[in-house]
mmCIF file of C-alpha atoms in Angstrom:
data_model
loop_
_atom_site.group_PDB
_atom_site.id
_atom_site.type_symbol
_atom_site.label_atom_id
_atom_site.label_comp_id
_atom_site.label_asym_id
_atom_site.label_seq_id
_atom_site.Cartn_x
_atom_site.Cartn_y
_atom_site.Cartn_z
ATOM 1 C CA UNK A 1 -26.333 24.589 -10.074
ATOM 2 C CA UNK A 2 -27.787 27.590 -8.366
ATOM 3 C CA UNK A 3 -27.774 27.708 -4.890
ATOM 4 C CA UNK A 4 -29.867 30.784 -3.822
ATOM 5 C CA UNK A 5 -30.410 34.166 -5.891
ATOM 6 C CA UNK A 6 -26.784 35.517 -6.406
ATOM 7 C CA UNK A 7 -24.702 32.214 -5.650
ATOM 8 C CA UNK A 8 -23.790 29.616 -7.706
ATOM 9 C CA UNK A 9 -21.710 26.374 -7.893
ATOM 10 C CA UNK A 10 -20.325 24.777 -11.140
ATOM 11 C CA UNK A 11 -18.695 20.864 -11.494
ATOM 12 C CA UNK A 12 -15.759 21.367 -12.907
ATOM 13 C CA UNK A 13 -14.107 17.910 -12.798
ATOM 14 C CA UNK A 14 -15.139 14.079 -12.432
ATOM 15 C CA UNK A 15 -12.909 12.021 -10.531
ATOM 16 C CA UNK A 16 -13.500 8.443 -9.826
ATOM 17 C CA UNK A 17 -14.306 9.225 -6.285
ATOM 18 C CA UNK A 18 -16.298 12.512 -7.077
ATOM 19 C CA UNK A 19 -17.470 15.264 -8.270
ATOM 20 C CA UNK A 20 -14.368 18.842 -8.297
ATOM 21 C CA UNK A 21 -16.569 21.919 -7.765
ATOM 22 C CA UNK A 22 -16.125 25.730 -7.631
ATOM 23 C CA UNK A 23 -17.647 28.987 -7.459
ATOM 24 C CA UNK A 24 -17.387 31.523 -10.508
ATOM 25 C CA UNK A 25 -16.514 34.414 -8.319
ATOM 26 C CA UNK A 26 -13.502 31.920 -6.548
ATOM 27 C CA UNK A 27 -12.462 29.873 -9.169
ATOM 28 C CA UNK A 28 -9.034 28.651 -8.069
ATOM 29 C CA UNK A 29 -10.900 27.570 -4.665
ATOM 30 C CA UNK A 30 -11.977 23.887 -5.694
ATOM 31 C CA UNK A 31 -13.889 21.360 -3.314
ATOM 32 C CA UNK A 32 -14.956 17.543 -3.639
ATOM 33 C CA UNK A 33 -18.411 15.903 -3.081
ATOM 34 C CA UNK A 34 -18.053 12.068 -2.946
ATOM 35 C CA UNK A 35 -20.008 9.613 -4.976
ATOM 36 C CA UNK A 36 -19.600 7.413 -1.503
ATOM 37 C CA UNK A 37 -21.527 9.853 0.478
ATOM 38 C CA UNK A 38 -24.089 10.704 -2.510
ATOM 39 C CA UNK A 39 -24.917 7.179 -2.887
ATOM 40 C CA UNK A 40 -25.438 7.310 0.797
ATOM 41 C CA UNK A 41 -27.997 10.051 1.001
ATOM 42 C CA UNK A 42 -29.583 8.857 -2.441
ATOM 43 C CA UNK A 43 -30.595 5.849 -0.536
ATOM 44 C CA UNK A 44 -32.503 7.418 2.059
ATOM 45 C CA UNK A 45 -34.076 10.684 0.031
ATOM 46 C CA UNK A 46 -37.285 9.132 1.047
ATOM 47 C CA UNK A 47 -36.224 10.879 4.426
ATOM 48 C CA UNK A 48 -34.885 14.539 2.870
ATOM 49 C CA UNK A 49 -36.955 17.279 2.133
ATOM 50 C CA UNK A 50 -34.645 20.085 2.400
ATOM 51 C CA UNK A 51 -31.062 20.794 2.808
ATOM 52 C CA UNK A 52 -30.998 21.264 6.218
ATOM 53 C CA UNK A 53 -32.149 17.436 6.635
ATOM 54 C CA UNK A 54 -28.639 16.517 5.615
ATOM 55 C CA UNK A 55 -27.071 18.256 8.255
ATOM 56 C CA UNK A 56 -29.208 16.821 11.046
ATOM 57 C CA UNK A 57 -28.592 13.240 9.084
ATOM 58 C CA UNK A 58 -24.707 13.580 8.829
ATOM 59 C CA UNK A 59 -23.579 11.531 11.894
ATOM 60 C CA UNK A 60 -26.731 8.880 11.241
ATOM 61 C CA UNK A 61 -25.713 8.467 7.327
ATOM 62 C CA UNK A 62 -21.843 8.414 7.945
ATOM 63 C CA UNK A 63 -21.113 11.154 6.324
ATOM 64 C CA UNK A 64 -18.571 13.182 5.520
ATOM 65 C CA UNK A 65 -20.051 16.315 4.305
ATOM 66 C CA UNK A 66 -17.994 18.954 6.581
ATOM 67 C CA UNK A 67 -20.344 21.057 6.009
ATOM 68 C CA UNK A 68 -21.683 20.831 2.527
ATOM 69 C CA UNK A 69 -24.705 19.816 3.123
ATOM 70 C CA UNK A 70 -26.517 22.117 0.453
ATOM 71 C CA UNK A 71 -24.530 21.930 -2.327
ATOM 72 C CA UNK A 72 -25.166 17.893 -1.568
ATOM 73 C CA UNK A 73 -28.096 18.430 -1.793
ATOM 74 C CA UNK A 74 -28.832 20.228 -4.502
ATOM 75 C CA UNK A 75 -26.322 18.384 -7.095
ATOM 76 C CA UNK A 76 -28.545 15.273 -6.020
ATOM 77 C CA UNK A 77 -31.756 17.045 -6.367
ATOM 78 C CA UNK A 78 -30.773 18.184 -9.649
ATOM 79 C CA UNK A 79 -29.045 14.547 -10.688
ATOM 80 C CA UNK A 80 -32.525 13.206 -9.390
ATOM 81 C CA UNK A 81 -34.883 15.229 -11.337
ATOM 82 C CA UNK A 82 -32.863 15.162 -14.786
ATOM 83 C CA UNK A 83 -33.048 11.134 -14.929
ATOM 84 C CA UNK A 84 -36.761 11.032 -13.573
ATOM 85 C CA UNK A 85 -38.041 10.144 -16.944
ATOM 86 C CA UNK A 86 -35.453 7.283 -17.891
ATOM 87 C CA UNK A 87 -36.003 3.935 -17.565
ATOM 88 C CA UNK A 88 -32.393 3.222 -18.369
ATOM 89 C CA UNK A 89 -31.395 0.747 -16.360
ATOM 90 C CA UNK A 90 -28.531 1.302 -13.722
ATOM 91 C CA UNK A 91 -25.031 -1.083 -14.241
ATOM 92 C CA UNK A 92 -23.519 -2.291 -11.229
ATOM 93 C CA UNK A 93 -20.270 -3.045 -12.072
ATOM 94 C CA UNK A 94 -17.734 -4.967 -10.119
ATOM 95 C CA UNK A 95 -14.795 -2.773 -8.907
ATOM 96 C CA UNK A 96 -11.657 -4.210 -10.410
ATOM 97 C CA UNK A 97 -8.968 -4.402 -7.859
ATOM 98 C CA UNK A 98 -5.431 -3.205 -8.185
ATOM 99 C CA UNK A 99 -2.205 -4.055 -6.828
ATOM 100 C CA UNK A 100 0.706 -1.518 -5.363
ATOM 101 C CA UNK A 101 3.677 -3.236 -4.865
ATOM 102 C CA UNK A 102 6.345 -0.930 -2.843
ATOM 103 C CA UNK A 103 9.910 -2.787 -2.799
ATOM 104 C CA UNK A 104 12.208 -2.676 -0.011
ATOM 105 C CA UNK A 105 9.246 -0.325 1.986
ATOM 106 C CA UNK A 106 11.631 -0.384 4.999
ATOM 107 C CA UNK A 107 14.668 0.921 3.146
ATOM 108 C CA UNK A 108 13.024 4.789 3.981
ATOM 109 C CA UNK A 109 10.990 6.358 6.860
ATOM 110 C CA UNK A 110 7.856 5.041 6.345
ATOM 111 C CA UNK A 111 5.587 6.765 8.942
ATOM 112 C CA UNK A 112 7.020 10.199 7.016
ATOM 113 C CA UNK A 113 6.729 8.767 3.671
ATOM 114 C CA UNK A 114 3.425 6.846 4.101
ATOM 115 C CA UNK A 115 2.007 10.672 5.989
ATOM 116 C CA UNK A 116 -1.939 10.068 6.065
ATOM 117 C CA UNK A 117 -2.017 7.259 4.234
ATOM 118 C CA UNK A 118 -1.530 5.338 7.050
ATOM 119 C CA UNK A 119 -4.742 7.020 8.412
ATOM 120 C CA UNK A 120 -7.045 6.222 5.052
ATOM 121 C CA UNK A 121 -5.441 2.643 5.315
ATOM 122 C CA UNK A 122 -7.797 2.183 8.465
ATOM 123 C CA UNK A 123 -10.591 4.252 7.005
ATOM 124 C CA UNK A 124 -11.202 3.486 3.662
ATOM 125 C CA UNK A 125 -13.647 5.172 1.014
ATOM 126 C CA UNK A 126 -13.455 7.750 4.010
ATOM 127 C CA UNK A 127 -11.958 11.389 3.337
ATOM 128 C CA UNK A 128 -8.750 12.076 5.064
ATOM 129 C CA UNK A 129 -7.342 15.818 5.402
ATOM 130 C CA UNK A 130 -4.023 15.873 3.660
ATOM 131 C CA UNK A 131 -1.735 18.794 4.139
ATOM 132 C CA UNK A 132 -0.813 18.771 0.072
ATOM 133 C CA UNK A 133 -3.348 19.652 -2.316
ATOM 134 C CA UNK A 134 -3.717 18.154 -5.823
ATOM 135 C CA UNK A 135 -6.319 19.655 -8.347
ATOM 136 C CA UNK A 136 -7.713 21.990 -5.483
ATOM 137 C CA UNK A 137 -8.315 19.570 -3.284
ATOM 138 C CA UNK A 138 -6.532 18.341 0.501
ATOM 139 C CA UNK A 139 -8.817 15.000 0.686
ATOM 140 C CA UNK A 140 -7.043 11.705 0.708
ATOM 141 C CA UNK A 141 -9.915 9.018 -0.065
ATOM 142 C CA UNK A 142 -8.317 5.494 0.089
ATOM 143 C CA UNK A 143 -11.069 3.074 -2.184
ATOM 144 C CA UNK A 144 -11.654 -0.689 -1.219
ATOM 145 C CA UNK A 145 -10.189 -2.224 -4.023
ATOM 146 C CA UNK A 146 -6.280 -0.847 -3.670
ATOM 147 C CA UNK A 147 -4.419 -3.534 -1.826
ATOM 148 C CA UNK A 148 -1.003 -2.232 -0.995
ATOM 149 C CA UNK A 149 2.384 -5.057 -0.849
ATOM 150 C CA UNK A 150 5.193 -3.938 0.745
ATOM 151 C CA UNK A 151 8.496 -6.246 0.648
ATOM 152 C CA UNK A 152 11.864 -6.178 3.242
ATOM 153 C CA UNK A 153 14.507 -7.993 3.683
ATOM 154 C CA UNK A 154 14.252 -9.131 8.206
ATOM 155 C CA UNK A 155 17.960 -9.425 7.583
ATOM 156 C CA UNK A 156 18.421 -5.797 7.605
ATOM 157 C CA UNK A 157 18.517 -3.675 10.150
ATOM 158 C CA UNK A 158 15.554 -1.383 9.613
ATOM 159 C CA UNK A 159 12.803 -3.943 10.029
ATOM 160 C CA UNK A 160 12.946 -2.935 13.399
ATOM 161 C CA UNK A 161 12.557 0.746 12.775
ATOM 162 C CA UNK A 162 9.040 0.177 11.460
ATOM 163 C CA UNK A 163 6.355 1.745 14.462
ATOM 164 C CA UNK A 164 3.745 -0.050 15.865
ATOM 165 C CA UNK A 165 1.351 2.471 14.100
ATOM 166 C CA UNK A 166 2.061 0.833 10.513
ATOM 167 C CA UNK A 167 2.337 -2.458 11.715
ATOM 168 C CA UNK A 168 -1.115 -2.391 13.098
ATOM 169 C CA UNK A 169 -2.175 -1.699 9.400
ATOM 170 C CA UNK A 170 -0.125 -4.275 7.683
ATOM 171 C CA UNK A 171 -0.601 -8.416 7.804
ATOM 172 C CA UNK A 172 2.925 -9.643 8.141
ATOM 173 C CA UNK A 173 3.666 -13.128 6.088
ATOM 174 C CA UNK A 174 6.966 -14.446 6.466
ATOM 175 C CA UNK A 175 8.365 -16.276 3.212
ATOM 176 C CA UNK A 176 11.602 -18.027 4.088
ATOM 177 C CA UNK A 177 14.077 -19.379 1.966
ATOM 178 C CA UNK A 178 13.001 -22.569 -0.150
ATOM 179 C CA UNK A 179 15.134 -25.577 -1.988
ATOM 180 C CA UNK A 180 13.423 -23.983 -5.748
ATOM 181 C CA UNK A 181 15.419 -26.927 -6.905
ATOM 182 C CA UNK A 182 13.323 -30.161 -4.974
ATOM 183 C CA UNK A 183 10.186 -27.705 -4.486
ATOM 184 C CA UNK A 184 10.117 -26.072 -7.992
ATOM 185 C CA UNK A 185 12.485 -28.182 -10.364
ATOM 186 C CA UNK A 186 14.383 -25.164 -10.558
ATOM 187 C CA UNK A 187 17.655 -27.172 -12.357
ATOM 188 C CA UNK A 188 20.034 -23.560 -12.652
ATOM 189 C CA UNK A 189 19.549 -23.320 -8.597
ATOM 190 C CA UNK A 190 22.393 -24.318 -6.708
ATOM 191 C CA UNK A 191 20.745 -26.873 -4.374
ATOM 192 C CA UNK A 192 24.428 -28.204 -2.665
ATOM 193 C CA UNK A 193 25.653 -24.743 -1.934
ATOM 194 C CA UNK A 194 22.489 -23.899 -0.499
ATOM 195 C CA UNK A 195 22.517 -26.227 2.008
ATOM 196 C CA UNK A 196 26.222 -25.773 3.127
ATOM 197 C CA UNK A 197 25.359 -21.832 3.661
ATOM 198 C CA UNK A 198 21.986 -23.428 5.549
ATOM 199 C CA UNK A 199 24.417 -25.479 7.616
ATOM 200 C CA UNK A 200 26.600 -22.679 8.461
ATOM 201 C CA UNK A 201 23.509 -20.879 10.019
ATOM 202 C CA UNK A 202 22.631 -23.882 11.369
ATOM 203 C CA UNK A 203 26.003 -24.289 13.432
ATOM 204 C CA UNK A 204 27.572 -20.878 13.438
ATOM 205 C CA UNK A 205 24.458 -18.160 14.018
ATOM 206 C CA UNK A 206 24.238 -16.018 17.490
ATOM 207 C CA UNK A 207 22.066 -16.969 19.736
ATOM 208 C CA UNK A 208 20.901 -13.058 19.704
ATOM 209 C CA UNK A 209 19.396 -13.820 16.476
ATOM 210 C CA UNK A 210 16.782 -15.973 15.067
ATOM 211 C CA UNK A 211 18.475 -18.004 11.780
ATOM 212 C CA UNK A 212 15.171 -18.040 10.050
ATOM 213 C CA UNK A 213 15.444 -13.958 9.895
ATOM 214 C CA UNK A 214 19.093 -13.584 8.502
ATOM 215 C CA UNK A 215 19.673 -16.618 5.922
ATOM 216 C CA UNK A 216 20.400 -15.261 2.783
ATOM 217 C CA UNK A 217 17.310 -15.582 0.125
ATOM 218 C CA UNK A 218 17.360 -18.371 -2.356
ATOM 219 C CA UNK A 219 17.988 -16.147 -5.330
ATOM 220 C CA UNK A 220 21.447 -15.890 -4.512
ATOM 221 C CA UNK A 221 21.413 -19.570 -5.417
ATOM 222 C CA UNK A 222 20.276 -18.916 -8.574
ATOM 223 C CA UNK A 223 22.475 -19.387 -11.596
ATOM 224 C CA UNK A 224 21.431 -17.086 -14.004
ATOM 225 C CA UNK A 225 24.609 -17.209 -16.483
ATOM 226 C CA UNK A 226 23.041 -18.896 -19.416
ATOM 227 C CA UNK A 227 20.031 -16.288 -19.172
ATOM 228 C CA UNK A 228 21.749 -13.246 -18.999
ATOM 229 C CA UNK A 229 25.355 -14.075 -19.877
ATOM 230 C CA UNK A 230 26.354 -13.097 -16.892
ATOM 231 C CA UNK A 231 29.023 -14.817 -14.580
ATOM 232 C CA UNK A 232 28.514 -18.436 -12.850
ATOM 233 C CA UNK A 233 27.665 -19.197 -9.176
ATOM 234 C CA UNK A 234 31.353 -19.619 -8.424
ATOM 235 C CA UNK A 235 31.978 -15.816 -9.232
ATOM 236 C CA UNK A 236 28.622 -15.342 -7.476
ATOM 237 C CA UNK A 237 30.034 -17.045 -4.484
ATOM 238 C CA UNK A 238 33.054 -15.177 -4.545
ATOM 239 C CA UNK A 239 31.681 -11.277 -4.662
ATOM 240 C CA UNK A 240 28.743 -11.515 -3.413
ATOM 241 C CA UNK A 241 28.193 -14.481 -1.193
ATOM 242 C CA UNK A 242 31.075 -14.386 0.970
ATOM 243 C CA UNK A 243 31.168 -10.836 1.266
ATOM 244 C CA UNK A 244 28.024 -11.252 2.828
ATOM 245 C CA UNK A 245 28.301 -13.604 5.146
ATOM 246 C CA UNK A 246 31.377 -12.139 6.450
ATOM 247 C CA UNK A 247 29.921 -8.752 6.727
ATOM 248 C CA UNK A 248 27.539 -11.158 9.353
ATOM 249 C CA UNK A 249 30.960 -12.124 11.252
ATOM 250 C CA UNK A 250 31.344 -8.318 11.855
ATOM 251 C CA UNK A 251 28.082 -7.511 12.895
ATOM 252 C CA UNK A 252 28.043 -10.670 15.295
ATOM 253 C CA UNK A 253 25.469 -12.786 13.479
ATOM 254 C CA UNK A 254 27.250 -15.664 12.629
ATOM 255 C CA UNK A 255 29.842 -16.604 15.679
ATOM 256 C CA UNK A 256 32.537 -19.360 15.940
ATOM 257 C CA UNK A 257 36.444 -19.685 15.692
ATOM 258 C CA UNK A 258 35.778 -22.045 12.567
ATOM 259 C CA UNK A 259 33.270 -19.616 10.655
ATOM 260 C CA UNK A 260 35.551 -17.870 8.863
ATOM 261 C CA UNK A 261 37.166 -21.103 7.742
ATOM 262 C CA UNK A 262 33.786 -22.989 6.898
ATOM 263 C CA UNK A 263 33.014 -19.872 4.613
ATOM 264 C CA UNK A 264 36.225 -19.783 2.446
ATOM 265 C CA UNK A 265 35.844 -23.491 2.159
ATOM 266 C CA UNK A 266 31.950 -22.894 0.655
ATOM 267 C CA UNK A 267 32.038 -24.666 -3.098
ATOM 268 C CA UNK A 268 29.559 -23.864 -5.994
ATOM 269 C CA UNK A 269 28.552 -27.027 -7.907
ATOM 270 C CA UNK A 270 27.007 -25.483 -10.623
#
């Protein structure tokens, strides 16, 4: 695409957000026009006669240009005039959406982690300036149809550590422990040791903490020994149940002279 006498631009890549172009002369330089803000300008060419149109047009169109107005502008010009003879028909088709599911997302530092993501969370299909470049290019464009999961435990201690600047971005949907065994039919789930570990929360839990944010999950009430061969829910109760719960004792979530003896007396029935 020539863009005067001696200068000229060549696409070099297609992303699915854009077009990667260079310059001969500066090859390893590489810069990004978005299909967002082409579609944008495409839909009011009625009102562009020349390059500098786009500039003056920028902040009207919601653009995000930074200053590339011409070679905008001449990419579309050039897009324009090749398909001016076809009648081929143009495919809308439905974005598909996808699904990132980050485990245990409070287990590191998010807010250093995350970077400016957490900025194209708010501003999607928008161009973000990253400070790491991939393929020649610092632009971080978050599209509509990425919907991002993050999981934590509220038992541990981190929840807290998360800012205010990621919650804001986030819904938060509690999912408490169920009964899979009345709710689901779940028959390897140990329903009766379930609810004496409830019961100890119930009874026993400081009144610093809410019980609903420290009961243990219902998959440790899950037998899984006839899946995986692996050992039953009283050896599950043993090593990794109690430990738990007196690891609460230390850390002064579950309070009581009798704790410590309600937990030893805790019985798998499966």
């Amino acid at each position: 695409f020539p863009f005067g006498e001696k200068i000229t631009a060549q696409i070099v890549a297609i992303k699915e957000d854009g077009f990667i172009y260079n310059f001969p002369d500066r090859e390893e330089i590489k810069y990004k026009i978005l299909f967002s803000d082409m579609e944008k300008i495409y839909n009011n060419w009625n009102e562009i006669s020349k390059p500098i149109d786009l500039r003056d047009q920028e902040i009207k169109m919601g653009l995000t240009m930074k200053g590339k107005y011409p070679y905008y502008y001449r990419i579309l010009q050039q897009l324009i005039a090749t398909n001016a003879n076809k009648n081929n028909p143009v495919i809308k088709e439905d974005l598909k959406n996808y699904v990132l599911v980050i485990d245990e997302i409070n287990r590191a530092n998010v807010s250093s982690v995350l970077g400016e993501l957490i900025y194209a969370l708010e501003y999607r299909n928008e161009a973000v300036e990253s400070m790491y470049e991939v393929e020649g290019c610092k632009e971080l464009v978050l599209p509509p149809n990425l919907y991002i999961i993050g999981t934590m435990n509220t038992a541990d201690r981190s929840v807290g550590h998360i800012d205010y600047a990621v919650r804001r971005r986030f819904a938060f949907i509690t999912l408490p422990p169920r009964n899979l065994k009345t709710e689901d039919g779940m028959q390897n789930f140990d329903e009766s040791l379930y609810h004496q570990v409830n019961k100890l929360f119930d009874e026993n839990c400081s009144p610093e903490f809410e019980k609903e944010h420290i009961r243990l999950g219902h998959s440790y009430f899950i037998d899984q020994s006839a899946e995986n061969n692996t050992a039953g829910m009283a050896i599950r109760l043993e090593y990794e149940i109690k430990p738990i719960l007196n690891e609460y004792i230390k850390d002064g979530m579950l309070i009581g002279e009798d704790v410590k003896e309600k937990i030893t007396n805790l019985q798998a029935s499966l």
